[in-house]
Amino acid sequence: MPRYQPPKGYYTSTQVKEILNISGAMIANYVEKGKIRHVVPPGRKHGYYLKKDVDALARELETFFKLEEETEAVYFTTAQAADIPGCIKLNRELFTTSTSESDALLAEKWTSWIQKNPQVVYVLKRGEDVVGIATILPLKPGSKKFEKVLMADTSILLGDVDISANDIEEYTPGNKVQLYLAEIGIKPSLHKDLRSKYGAKLISNFMDAIVDLGKRGVIVERIVSVGATRSGVRLLQHFGFSEIIFPREDTRVFVIDMKKSGAPITQAYREAYQNFAGQK
């Protein structure tokens, strides 16, 4: 029997299988979900598939698989001295500040922090490029210097702020600390879908890093952060942070009490710490 040619603007099922590299069952699945429109002419058992839907899905799948490959290529690690210039550059993309130190002075300060405690700055890297960052400053609970810095209208990461290596606490068993989550962000210039995937990877690894402190016997009393943007506030609330009253009206400060909070990250941390304490 002669094989019917599809009308203009349509594909046959065989063509769709070849273009998308999928089975007939997957075609039916996409039709059911409304991703591909299927038309059956009168008197025919088999229909045709709208070309523009199939082509759009092909582009979407190609982008998805490229993003999956990109996501596999990135890795989460502690920042090394060689990464610090890239970290500062990314900070300048993420934040706007009216006052800022030079890159050289910032690099010197940041490097002194990670020399004191290598787990202060975490990065998400693609090759040698820093595409994501999470900076967590471990400080003494009740630090007056930290309270003073928080009250000032100066960027803790980019400004002329008096937080030296001496103020950074080390992660040793039994040491009590409060953590300042100074930032967590992804390179803004990346494709939005890639930012989303990288962001999920960064957040997941950040949470693991907090839980790991419990495994090591570090006593985290609270985590403090500032919500500078709407997305930042939503992220903090998602983590389980609660907003507190703060003297500066233009600054929104959020806190997690690691003993009292019911947030998943605090529960996982407490369980990890209890396991550590039980092994002593």
PDB file of C-alpha atoms in Angstrom:
ATOM      1  CA  MET A   1       0.000   0.000   0.000  1.00  0.00           C
ATOM      2  CA  PRO A   2       1.266   3.500  -0.750  1.00  0.00           C
ATOM      3  CA  ARG A   3       2.564   5.439   2.249  1.00  0.00           C
ATOM      4  CA  TYR A   4       0.698   8.658   2.835  1.00  0.00           C
ATOM      5  CA  GLN A   5       2.790  11.794   2.987  1.00  0.00           C
ATOM      6  CA  PRO A   6       1.967  14.107   5.891  1.00  0.00           C
ATOM      7  CA  PRO A   7       0.215  17.376   5.117  1.00  0.00           C
ATOM      8  CA  LYS A   8       2.340  20.515   5.156  1.00  0.00           C
ATOM      9  CA  GLY A   9       3.195  21.467   8.727  1.00  0.00           C
ATOM     10  CA  TYR A  10       2.887  17.936  10.108  1.00  0.00           C
ATOM     11  CA  TYR A  11       5.074  14.889  10.796  1.00  0.00           C
ATOM     12  CA  THR A  12       4.340  11.170  10.720  1.00  0.00           C
ATOM     13  CA  SER A  13       4.927   9.075  13.831  1.00  0.00           C
ATOM     14  CA  THR A  14       8.049   7.596  12.214  1.00  0.00           C
ATOM     15  CA  GLN A  15       9.470  11.065  11.643  1.00  0.00           C
ATOM     16  CA  VAL A  16       8.670  12.098  15.228  1.00  0.00           C
ATOM     17  CA  LYS A  17      10.440   9.005  16.569  1.00  0.00           C
ATOM     18  CA  GLU A  18      13.535   9.836  14.532  1.00  0.00           C
ATOM     19  CA  ILE A  19      13.560  13.552  15.379  1.00  0.00           C
ATOM     20  CA  LEU A  20      13.018  13.114  19.125  1.00  0.00           C
ATOM     21  CA  ASN A  21      14.701   9.703  19.419  1.00  0.00           C
ATOM     22  CA  ILE A  22      11.800   8.344  21.446  1.00  0.00           C
ATOM     23  CA  SER A  23       9.384   5.418  21.327  1.00  0.00           C
ATOM     24  CA  GLY A  24       5.763   5.385  20.236  1.00  0.00           C
ATOM     25  CA  ALA A  25       4.743   5.153  23.889  1.00  0.00           C
ATOM     26  CA  MET A  26       6.650   8.353  24.668  1.00  0.00           C
ATOM     27  CA  ILE A  27       4.967  10.097  21.740  1.00  0.00           C
ATOM     28  CA  ALA A  28       1.590   9.112  23.192  1.00  0.00           C
ATOM     29  CA  ASN A  29       2.740  10.433  26.574  1.00  0.00           C
ATOM     30  CA  TYR A  30       3.664  13.821  25.108  1.00  0.00           C
ATOM     31  CA  VAL A  31       0.335  13.956  23.270  1.00  0.00           C
ATOM     32  CA  GLU A  32      -1.525  13.209  26.503  1.00  0.00           C
ATOM     33  CA  LYS A  33       0.386  15.985  28.287  1.00  0.00           C
ATOM     34  CA  GLY A  34      -0.443  18.441  25.526  1.00  0.00           C
ATOM     35  CA  LYS A  35       3.159  18.894  24.420  1.00  0.00           C
ATOM     36  CA  ILE A  36       2.423  17.623  20.894  1.00  0.00           C
ATOM     37  CA  ARG A  37      -0.870  18.050  19.089  1.00  0.00           C
ATOM     38  CA  HIS A  38      -2.099  14.991  17.180  1.00  0.00           C
ATOM     39  CA  VAL A  39      -4.552  15.213  14.279  1.00  0.00           C
ATOM     40  CA  VAL A  40      -6.348  12.204  12.728  1.00  0.00           C
ATOM     41  CA  PRO A  41      -7.910  12.968   9.311  1.00  0.00           C
ATOM     42  CA  PRO A  42     -11.408  11.602   8.638  1.00  0.00           C
ATOM     43  CA  GLY A  43     -11.379   7.983   7.526  1.00  0.00           C
ATOM     44  CA  ARG A  44      -7.836   7.365   8.769  1.00  0.00           C
ATOM     45  CA  LYS A  45      -6.663   5.236  11.692  1.00  0.00           C
ATOM     46  CA  HIS A  46      -3.351   6.981  12.085  1.00  0.00           C
ATOM     47  CA  GLY A  47      -2.813  10.677  12.359  1.00  0.00           C
ATOM     48  CA  TYR A  48      -0.098  13.270  12.082  1.00  0.00           C
ATOM     49  CA  TYR A  49       1.762  15.405  14.576  1.00  0.00           C
ATOM     50  CA  LEU A  50       1.991  19.176  14.409  1.00  0.00           C
ATOM     51  CA  LYS A  51       5.466  20.075  13.145  1.00  0.00           C
ATOM     52  CA  LYS A  52       5.926  23.230  15.221  1.00  0.00           C
ATOM     53  CA  ASP A  53       5.096  21.313  18.430  1.00  0.00           C
ATOM     54  CA  VAL A  54       7.589  18.568  17.608  1.00  0.00           C
ATOM     55  CA  ASP A  55      10.311  21.045  16.635  1.00  0.00           C
ATOM     56  CA  ALA A  56       9.733  23.069  19.820  1.00  0.00           C
ATOM     57  CA  LEU A  57       9.940  19.918  21.943  1.00  0.00           C
ATOM     58  CA  ALA A  58      13.136  18.886  20.148  1.00  0.00           C
ATOM     59  CA  ARG A  59      14.735  22.225  21.049  1.00  0.00           C
ATOM     60  CA  GLU A  60      13.473  21.929  24.617  1.00  0.00           C
ATOM     61  CA  LEU A  61      14.903  18.425  25.017  1.00  0.00           C
ATOM     62  CA  GLU A  62      18.206  19.472  23.486  1.00  0.00           C
ATOM     63  CA  THR A  63      18.449  22.367  25.949  1.00  0.00           C
ATOM     64  CA  PHE A  64      17.494  20.076  28.833  1.00  0.00           C
ATOM     65  CA  PHE A  65      20.168  17.506  28.045  1.00  0.00           C
ATOM     66  CA  LYS A  66      22.758  20.225  27.578  1.00  0.00           C
ATOM     67  CA  LEU A  67      21.803  21.630  30.979  1.00  0.00           C
ATOM     68  CA  GLU A  68      22.075  18.170  32.506  1.00  0.00           C
ATOM     69  CA  GLU A  69      25.569  17.852  31.065  1.00  0.00           C
ATOM     70  CA  GLU A  70      26.446  21.317  32.372  1.00  0.00           C
ATOM     71  CA  THR A  71      25.109  20.463  35.832  1.00  0.00           C
ATOM     72  CA  GLU A  72      27.124  17.258  35.934  1.00  0.00           C
ATOM     73  CA  ALA A  73      30.237  19.264  35.086  1.00  0.00           C
ATOM     74  CA  VAL A  74      30.041  21.561  38.135  1.00  0.00           C
ATOM     75  CA  TYR A  75      31.302  20.631  41.574  1.00  0.00           C
ATOM     76  CA  PHE A  76      30.983  22.023  45.099  1.00  0.00           C
ATOM     77  CA  THR A  77      34.133  22.557  47.132  1.00  0.00           C
ATOM     78  CA  THR A  78      35.832  24.850  49.619  1.00  0.00           C
ATOM     79  CA  ALA A  79      37.450  27.901  48.061  1.00  0.00           C
ATOM     80  CA  GLN A  80      41.217  27.938  47.722  1.00  0.00           C
ATOM     81  CA  ALA A  81      43.372  31.060  47.662  1.00  0.00           C
ATOM     82  CA  ALA A  82      43.447  30.893  43.853  1.00  0.00           C
ATOM     83  CA  ASP A  83      39.624  31.040  43.793  1.00  0.00           C
ATOM     84  CA  ILE A  84      39.319  34.233  45.843  1.00  0.00           C
ATOM     85  CA  PRO A  85      39.641  36.709  42.922  1.00  0.00           C
ATOM     86  CA  GLY A  86      36.833  34.824  41.159  1.00  0.00           C
ATOM     87  CA  CYS A  87      34.761  34.931  44.355  1.00  0.00           C
ATOM     88  CA  ILE A  88      35.180  38.698  44.634  1.00  0.00           C
ATOM     89  CA  LYS A  89      34.314  39.153  40.962  1.00  0.00           C
ATOM     90  CA  LEU A  90      31.138  37.104  41.434  1.00  0.00           C
ATOM     91  CA  ASN A  91      30.251  39.180  44.506  1.00  0.00           C
ATOM     92  CA  ARG A  92      30.459  42.341  42.445  1.00  0.00           C
ATOM     93  CA  GLU A  93      27.971  40.782  40.015  1.00  0.00           C
ATOM     94  CA  LEU A  94      25.627  39.680  42.784  1.00  0.00           C
ATOM     95  CA  PHE A  95      25.623  42.799  44.949  1.00  0.00           C
ATOM     96  CA  THR A  96      25.682  46.545  44.500  1.00  0.00           C
ATOM     97  CA  THR A  97      27.369  48.555  47.216  1.00  0.00           C
ATOM     98  CA  SER A  98      28.061  52.251  47.604  1.00  0.00           C
ATOM     99  CA  THR A  99      31.402  51.672  49.316  1.00  0.00           C
ATOM    100  CA  SER A 100      33.894  48.983  48.488  1.00  0.00           C
ATOM    101  CA  GLU A 101      37.504  48.121  49.108  1.00  0.00           C
ATOM    102  CA  SER A 102      39.890  47.363  46.273  1.00  0.00           C
ATOM    103  CA  ASP A 103      40.073  43.823  44.956  1.00  0.00           C
ATOM    104  CA  ALA A 104      43.615  43.486  46.301  1.00  0.00           C
ATOM    105  CA  LEU A 105      42.629  44.397  49.872  1.00  0.00           C
ATOM    106  CA  LEU A 106      39.526  42.220  49.715  1.00  0.00           C
ATOM    107  CA  ALA A 107      41.538  39.270  48.412  1.00  0.00           C
ATOM    108  CA  GLU A 108      43.983  39.675  51.281  1.00  0.00           C
ATOM    109  CA  LYS A 109      41.179  39.722  53.851  1.00  0.00           C
ATOM    110  CA  TRP A 110      39.226  36.824  52.327  1.00  0.00           C
ATOM    111  CA  THR A 111      42.381  34.746  52.032  1.00  0.00           C
ATOM    112  CA  SER A 112      43.162  35.330  55.708  1.00  0.00           C
ATOM    113  CA  TRP A 113      39.660  34.077  56.568  1.00  0.00           C
ATOM    114  CA  ILE A 114      40.020  30.795  54.698  1.00  0.00           C
ATOM    115  CA  GLN A 115      43.514  30.301  56.075  1.00  0.00           C
ATOM    116  CA  LYS A 116      42.023  30.489  59.576  1.00  0.00           C
ATOM    117  CA  ASN A 117      39.036  28.309  58.671  1.00  0.00           C
ATOM    118  CA  PRO A 118      38.967  26.621  55.239  1.00  0.00           C
ATOM    119  CA  GLN A 119      35.179  26.157  55.445  1.00  0.00           C
ATOM    120  CA  VAL A 120      34.322  29.869  55.392  1.00  0.00           C
ATOM    121  CA  VAL A 121      33.855  30.124  51.623  1.00  0.00           C
ATOM    122  CA  TYR A 122      32.295  27.389  49.505  1.00  0.00           C
ATOM    123  CA  VAL A 123      32.198  27.594  45.737  1.00  0.00           C
ATOM    124  CA  LEU A 124      30.431  25.902  42.873  1.00  0.00           C
ATOM    125  CA  LYS A 125      32.936  25.591  40.053  1.00  0.00           C
ATOM    126  CA  ARG A 126      32.678  24.796  36.368  1.00  0.00           C
ATOM    127  CA  GLY A 127      36.202  24.044  35.323  1.00  0.00           C
ATOM    128  CA  GLU A 128      38.213  26.892  36.808  1.00  0.00           C
ATOM    129  CA  ASP A 129      35.291  29.344  36.842  1.00  0.00           C
ATOM    130  CA  VAL A 130      33.418  30.193  40.039  1.00  0.00           C
ATOM    131  CA  VAL A 131      29.709  30.069  39.118  1.00  0.00           C
ATOM    132  CA  GLY A 132      28.221  29.849  42.608  1.00  0.00           C
ATOM    133  CA  ILE A 133      29.210  30.822  46.124  1.00  0.00           C
ATOM    134  CA  ALA A 134      28.145  30.388  49.739  1.00  0.00           C
ATOM    135  CA  THR A 135      30.033  32.325  52.404  1.00  0.00           C
ATOM    136  CA  ILE A 136      29.499  31.483  56.073  1.00  0.00           C
ATOM    137  CA  LEU A 137      31.425  33.371  58.746  1.00  0.00           C
ATOM    138  CA  PRO A 138      31.746  31.451  62.049  1.00  0.00           C
ATOM    139  CA  LEU A 139      31.898  33.982  64.895  1.00  0.00           C
ATOM    140  CA  LYS A 140      31.740  33.912  68.666  1.00  0.00           C
ATOM    141  CA  PRO A 141      28.175  33.899  70.033  1.00  0.00           C
ATOM    142  CA  GLY A 142      27.233  37.374  71.224  1.00  0.00           C
ATOM    143  CA  SER A 143      30.108  39.009  69.347  1.00  0.00           C
ATOM    144  CA  LYS A 144      29.836  42.767  69.892  1.00  0.00           C
ATOM    145  CA  LYS A 145      31.988  43.423  66.852  1.00  0.00           C
ATOM    146  CA  PHE A 146      29.599  41.453  64.662  1.00  0.00           C
ATOM    147  CA  GLU A 147      26.595  43.343  66.050  1.00  0.00           C
ATOM    148  CA  LYS A 148      28.384  46.623  65.324  1.00  0.00           C
ATOM    149  CA  VAL A 149      29.230  45.546  61.781  1.00  0.00           C
ATOM    150  CA  LEU A 150      25.650  44.419  61.179  1.00  0.00           C
ATOM    151  CA  MET A 151      24.402  47.845  62.262  1.00  0.00           C
ATOM    152  CA  ALA A 152      26.712  49.645  59.840  1.00  0.00           C
ATOM    153  CA  ASP A 153      25.705  50.515  56.282  1.00  0.00           C
ATOM    154  CA  THR A 154      28.658  48.630  54.800  1.00  0.00           C
ATOM    155  CA  SER A 155      28.905  45.380  52.874  1.00  0.00           C
ATOM    156  CA  ILE A 156      30.522  42.759  55.083  1.00  0.00           C
ATOM    157  CA  LEU A 157      31.998  41.013  52.056  1.00  0.00           C
ATOM    158  CA  LEU A 158      32.971  43.957  49.851  1.00  0.00           C
ATOM    159  CA  GLY A 159      33.269  46.882  52.236  1.00  0.00           C
ATOM    160  CA  ASP A 160      35.921  48.134  54.635  1.00  0.00           C
ATOM    161  CA  VAL A 161      34.711  45.970  57.513  1.00  0.00           C
ATOM    162  CA  ASP A 162      36.752  45.168  60.595  1.00  0.00           C
ATOM    163  CA  ILE A 163      36.365  41.396  60.633  1.00  0.00           C
ATOM    164  CA  SER A 164      39.806  39.848  60.673  1.00  0.00           C
ATOM    165  CA  ALA A 165      41.048  36.286  60.819  1.00  0.00           C
ATOM    166  CA  ASN A 166      41.172  36.666  64.610  1.00  0.00           C
ATOM    167  CA  ASP A 167      37.382  37.038  64.633  1.00  0.00           C
ATOM    168  CA  ILE A 168      36.852  33.855  62.633  1.00  0.00           C
ATOM    169  CA  GLU A 169      36.196  30.795  64.783  1.00  0.00           C
ATOM    170  CA  GLU A 170      37.554  27.362  63.952  1.00  0.00           C
ATOM    171  CA  TYR A 171      35.360  24.291  63.630  1.00  0.00           C
ATOM    172  CA  THR A 172      36.624  22.167  66.485  1.00  0.00           C
ATOM    173  CA  PRO A 173      34.598  19.692  68.566  1.00  0.00           C
ATOM    174  CA  GLY A 174      32.837  21.445  71.432  1.00  0.00           C
ATOM    175  CA  ASN A 175      33.438  24.950  70.091  1.00  0.00           C
ATOM    176  CA  LYS A 176      30.342  27.168  70.265  1.00  0.00           C
ATOM    177  CA  VAL A 177      29.745  29.418  67.268  1.00  0.00           C
ATOM    178  CA  GLN A 178      27.141  31.574  65.627  1.00  0.00           C
ATOM    179  CA  LEU A 179      27.178  31.495  61.849  1.00  0.00           C
ATOM    180  CA  TYR A 180      26.635  34.494  59.640  1.00  0.00           C
ATOM    181  CA  LEU A 181      25.340  33.383  56.252  1.00  0.00           C
ATOM    182  CA  ALA A 182      26.810  36.287  54.331  1.00  0.00           C
ATOM    183  CA  GLU A 183      25.725  35.130  50.897  1.00  0.00           C
ATOM    184  CA  ILE A 184      24.532  32.290  48.754  1.00  0.00           C
ATOM    185  CA  GLY A 185      24.197  32.953  45.052  1.00  0.00           C
ATOM    186  CA  ILE A 186      24.690  31.874  41.456  1.00  0.00           C
ATOM    187  CA  LYS A 187      26.324  33.825  38.630  1.00  0.00           C
ATOM    188  CA  PRO A 188      23.510  36.109  37.340  1.00  0.00           C
ATOM    189  CA  SER A 189      24.578  36.015  33.685  1.00  0.00           C
ATOM    190  CA  LEU A 190      23.930  32.277  33.332  1.00  0.00           C
ATOM    191  CA  HIS A 191      20.833  30.944  31.562  1.00  0.00           C
ATOM    192  CA  LYS A 192      17.900  31.015  33.991  1.00  0.00           C
ATOM    193  CA  ASP A 193      17.355  27.248  33.778  1.00  0.00           C
ATOM    194  CA  LEU A 194      21.031  26.679  34.473  1.00  0.00           C
ATOM    195  CA  ARG A 195      20.892  29.097  37.417  1.00  0.00           C
ATOM    196  CA  SER A 196      18.003  27.093  38.808  1.00  0.00           C
ATOM    197  CA  LYS A 197      19.850  23.785  38.508  1.00  0.00           C
ATOM    198  CA  TYR A 198      23.086  25.210  39.887  1.00  0.00           C
ATOM    199  CA  GLY A 199      21.162  26.895  42.694  1.00  0.00           C
ATOM    200  CA  ALA A 200      19.577  23.611  43.736  1.00  0.00           C
ATOM    201  CA  LYS A 201      22.993  21.950  43.772  1.00  0.00           C
ATOM    202  CA  LEU A 202      24.522  24.810  45.784  1.00  0.00           C
ATOM    203  CA  ILE A 203      21.717  24.838  48.361  1.00  0.00           C
ATOM    204  CA  SER A 204      21.787  21.058  48.777  1.00  0.00           C
ATOM    205  CA  ASN A 205      25.533  21.066  49.392  1.00  0.00           C
ATOM    206  CA  PHE A 206      25.285  24.078  51.709  1.00  0.00           C
ATOM    207  CA  MET A 207      22.757  22.210  53.853  1.00  0.00           C
ATOM    208  CA  ASP A 208      25.065  19.183  53.919  1.00  0.00           C
ATOM    209  CA  ALA A 209      27.889  21.452  55.121  1.00  0.00           C
ATOM    210  CA  ILE A 210      25.777  22.655  58.063  1.00  0.00           C
ATOM    211  CA  VAL A 211      24.810  19.097  59.002  1.00  0.00           C
ATOM    212  CA  ASP A 212      28.466  18.093  58.740  1.00  0.00           C
ATOM    213  CA  LEU A 213      29.274  20.550  61.541  1.00  0.00           C
ATOM    214  CA  GLY A 214      27.010  18.506  63.796  1.00  0.00           C
ATOM    215  CA  LYS A 215      28.825  15.332  62.774  1.00  0.00           C
ATOM    216  CA  ARG A 216      32.085  16.993  63.806  1.00  0.00           C
ATOM    217  CA  GLY A 217      30.779  18.102  67.193  1.00  0.00           C
ATOM    218  CA  VAL A 218      30.701  21.835  66.469  1.00  0.00           C
ATOM    219  CA  ILE A 219      28.030  23.558  68.572  1.00  0.00           C
ATOM    220  CA  VAL A 220      26.136  25.954  66.310  1.00  0.00           C
ATOM    221  CA  GLU A 221      23.907  28.150  68.464  1.00  0.00           C
ATOM    222  CA  ARG A 222      22.267  30.116  65.684  1.00  0.00           C
ATOM    223  CA  ILE A 223      22.587  31.166  62.056  1.00  0.00           C
ATOM    224  CA  VAL A 224      22.082  34.827  61.172  1.00  0.00           C
ATOM    225  CA  SER A 225      21.541  36.345  57.747  1.00  0.00           C
ATOM    226  CA  VAL A 226      20.277  39.504  56.075  1.00  0.00           C
ATOM    227  CA  GLY A 227      17.534  39.383  53.461  1.00  0.00           C
ATOM    228  CA  ALA A 228      18.647  41.970  50.923  1.00  0.00           C
ATOM    229  CA  THR A 229      16.339  40.970  48.052  1.00  0.00           C
ATOM    230  CA  ARG A 230      12.896  39.421  47.646  1.00  0.00           C
ATOM    231  CA  SER A 231      14.392  36.191  46.364  1.00  0.00           C
ATOM    232  CA  GLY A 232      16.875  36.216  49.245  1.00  0.00           C
ATOM    233  CA  VAL A 233      14.082  36.637  51.781  1.00  0.00           C
ATOM    234  CA  ARG A 234      12.101  33.792  50.203  1.00  0.00           C
ATOM    235  CA  LEU A 235      15.156  31.544  50.307  1.00  0.00           C
ATOM    236  CA  LEU A 236      15.805  32.300  53.985  1.00  0.00           C
ATOM    237  CA  GLN A 237      12.171  31.636  54.840  1.00  0.00           C
ATOM    238  CA  HIS A 238      12.354  28.383  52.887  1.00  0.00           C
ATOM    239  CA  PHE A 239      15.339  27.344  55.008  1.00  0.00           C
ATOM    240  CA  GLY A 240      13.323  28.077  58.155  1.00  0.00           C
ATOM    241  CA  PHE A 241      14.785  31.444  59.160  1.00  0.00           C
ATOM    242  CA  SER A 242      12.554  33.770  61.186  1.00  0.00           C
ATOM    243  CA  GLU A 243      12.719  37.539  60.868  1.00  0.00           C
ATOM    244  CA  ILE A 244      13.622  39.410  64.043  1.00  0.00           C
ATOM    245  CA  ILE A 245      13.143  43.016  65.100  1.00  0.00           C
ATOM    246  CA  PHE A 246      16.239  44.988  64.167  1.00  0.00           C
ATOM    247  CA  PRO A 247      17.052  48.623  65.000  1.00  0.00           C
ATOM    248  CA  ARG A 248      17.753  49.569  61.381  1.00  0.00           C
ATOM    249  CA  GLU A 249      14.507  49.850  59.435  1.00  0.00           C
ATOM    250  CA  ASP A 250      16.267  49.334  56.096  1.00  0.00           C
ATOM    251  CA  THR A 251      17.779  46.012  57.159  1.00  0.00           C
ATOM    252  CA  ARG A 252      15.843  42.746  57.436  1.00  0.00           C
ATOM    253  CA  VAL A 253      17.639  40.307  59.719  1.00  0.00           C
ATOM    254  CA  PHE A 254      16.713  36.629  59.903  1.00  0.00           C
ATOM    255  CA  VAL A 255      17.756  34.010  62.451  1.00  0.00           C
ATOM    256  CA  ILE A 256      17.568  30.253  62.951  1.00  0.00           C
ATOM    257  CA  ASP A 257      17.803  29.084  66.555  1.00  0.00           C
ATOM    258  CA  MET A 258      19.500  25.714  66.167  1.00  0.00           C
ATOM    259  CA  LYS A 259      18.085  24.381  69.454  1.00  0.00           C
ATOM    260  CA  LYS A 260      14.476  25.434  69.001  1.00  0.00           C
ATOM    261  CA  SER A 261      13.819  25.569  65.272  1.00  0.00           C
ATOM    262  CA  GLY A 262      11.816  22.791  63.675  1.00  0.00           C
ATOM    263  CA  ALA A 263      13.270  23.438  60.222  1.00  0.00           C
ATOM    264  CA  PRO A 264      14.583  20.320  58.439  1.00  0.00           C
ATOM    265  CA  ILE A 265      18.145  21.663  58.360  1.00  0.00           C
ATOM    266  CA  THR A 266      18.190  22.174  62.144  1.00  0.00           C
ATOM    267  CA  GLN A 267      16.646  18.777  62.832  1.00  0.00           C
ATOM    268  CA  ALA A 268      19.274  17.104  60.648  1.00  0.00           C
ATOM    269  CA  TYR A 269      22.030  19.093  62.370  1.00  0.00           C
ATOM    270  CA  ARG A 270      20.774  18.187  65.872  1.00  0.00           C
ATOM    271  CA  GLU A 271      20.534  14.512  64.965  1.00  0.00           C
ATOM    272  CA  ALA A 272      24.082  14.582  63.589  1.00  0.00           C
ATOM    273  CA  TYR A 273      25.367  16.297  66.727  1.00  0.00           C
ATOM    274  CA  GLN A 274      23.557  13.840  69.002  1.00  0.00           C
ATOM    275  CA  ASN A 275      25.163  10.960  67.111  1.00  0.00           C
ATOM    276  CA  PHE A 276      28.552  12.607  67.609  1.00  0.00           C
ATOM    277  CA  ALA A 277      27.903  13.141  71.324  1.00  0.00           C
ATOM    278  CA  GLY A 278      26.742   9.538  71.715  1.00  0.00           C
ATOM    279  CA  GLN A 279      30.025   8.244  70.330  1.00  0.00           C
ATOM    280  CA  LYS A 280      32.166  10.119  72.859  1.00  0.00           C
TER     281      LYS A 280
END
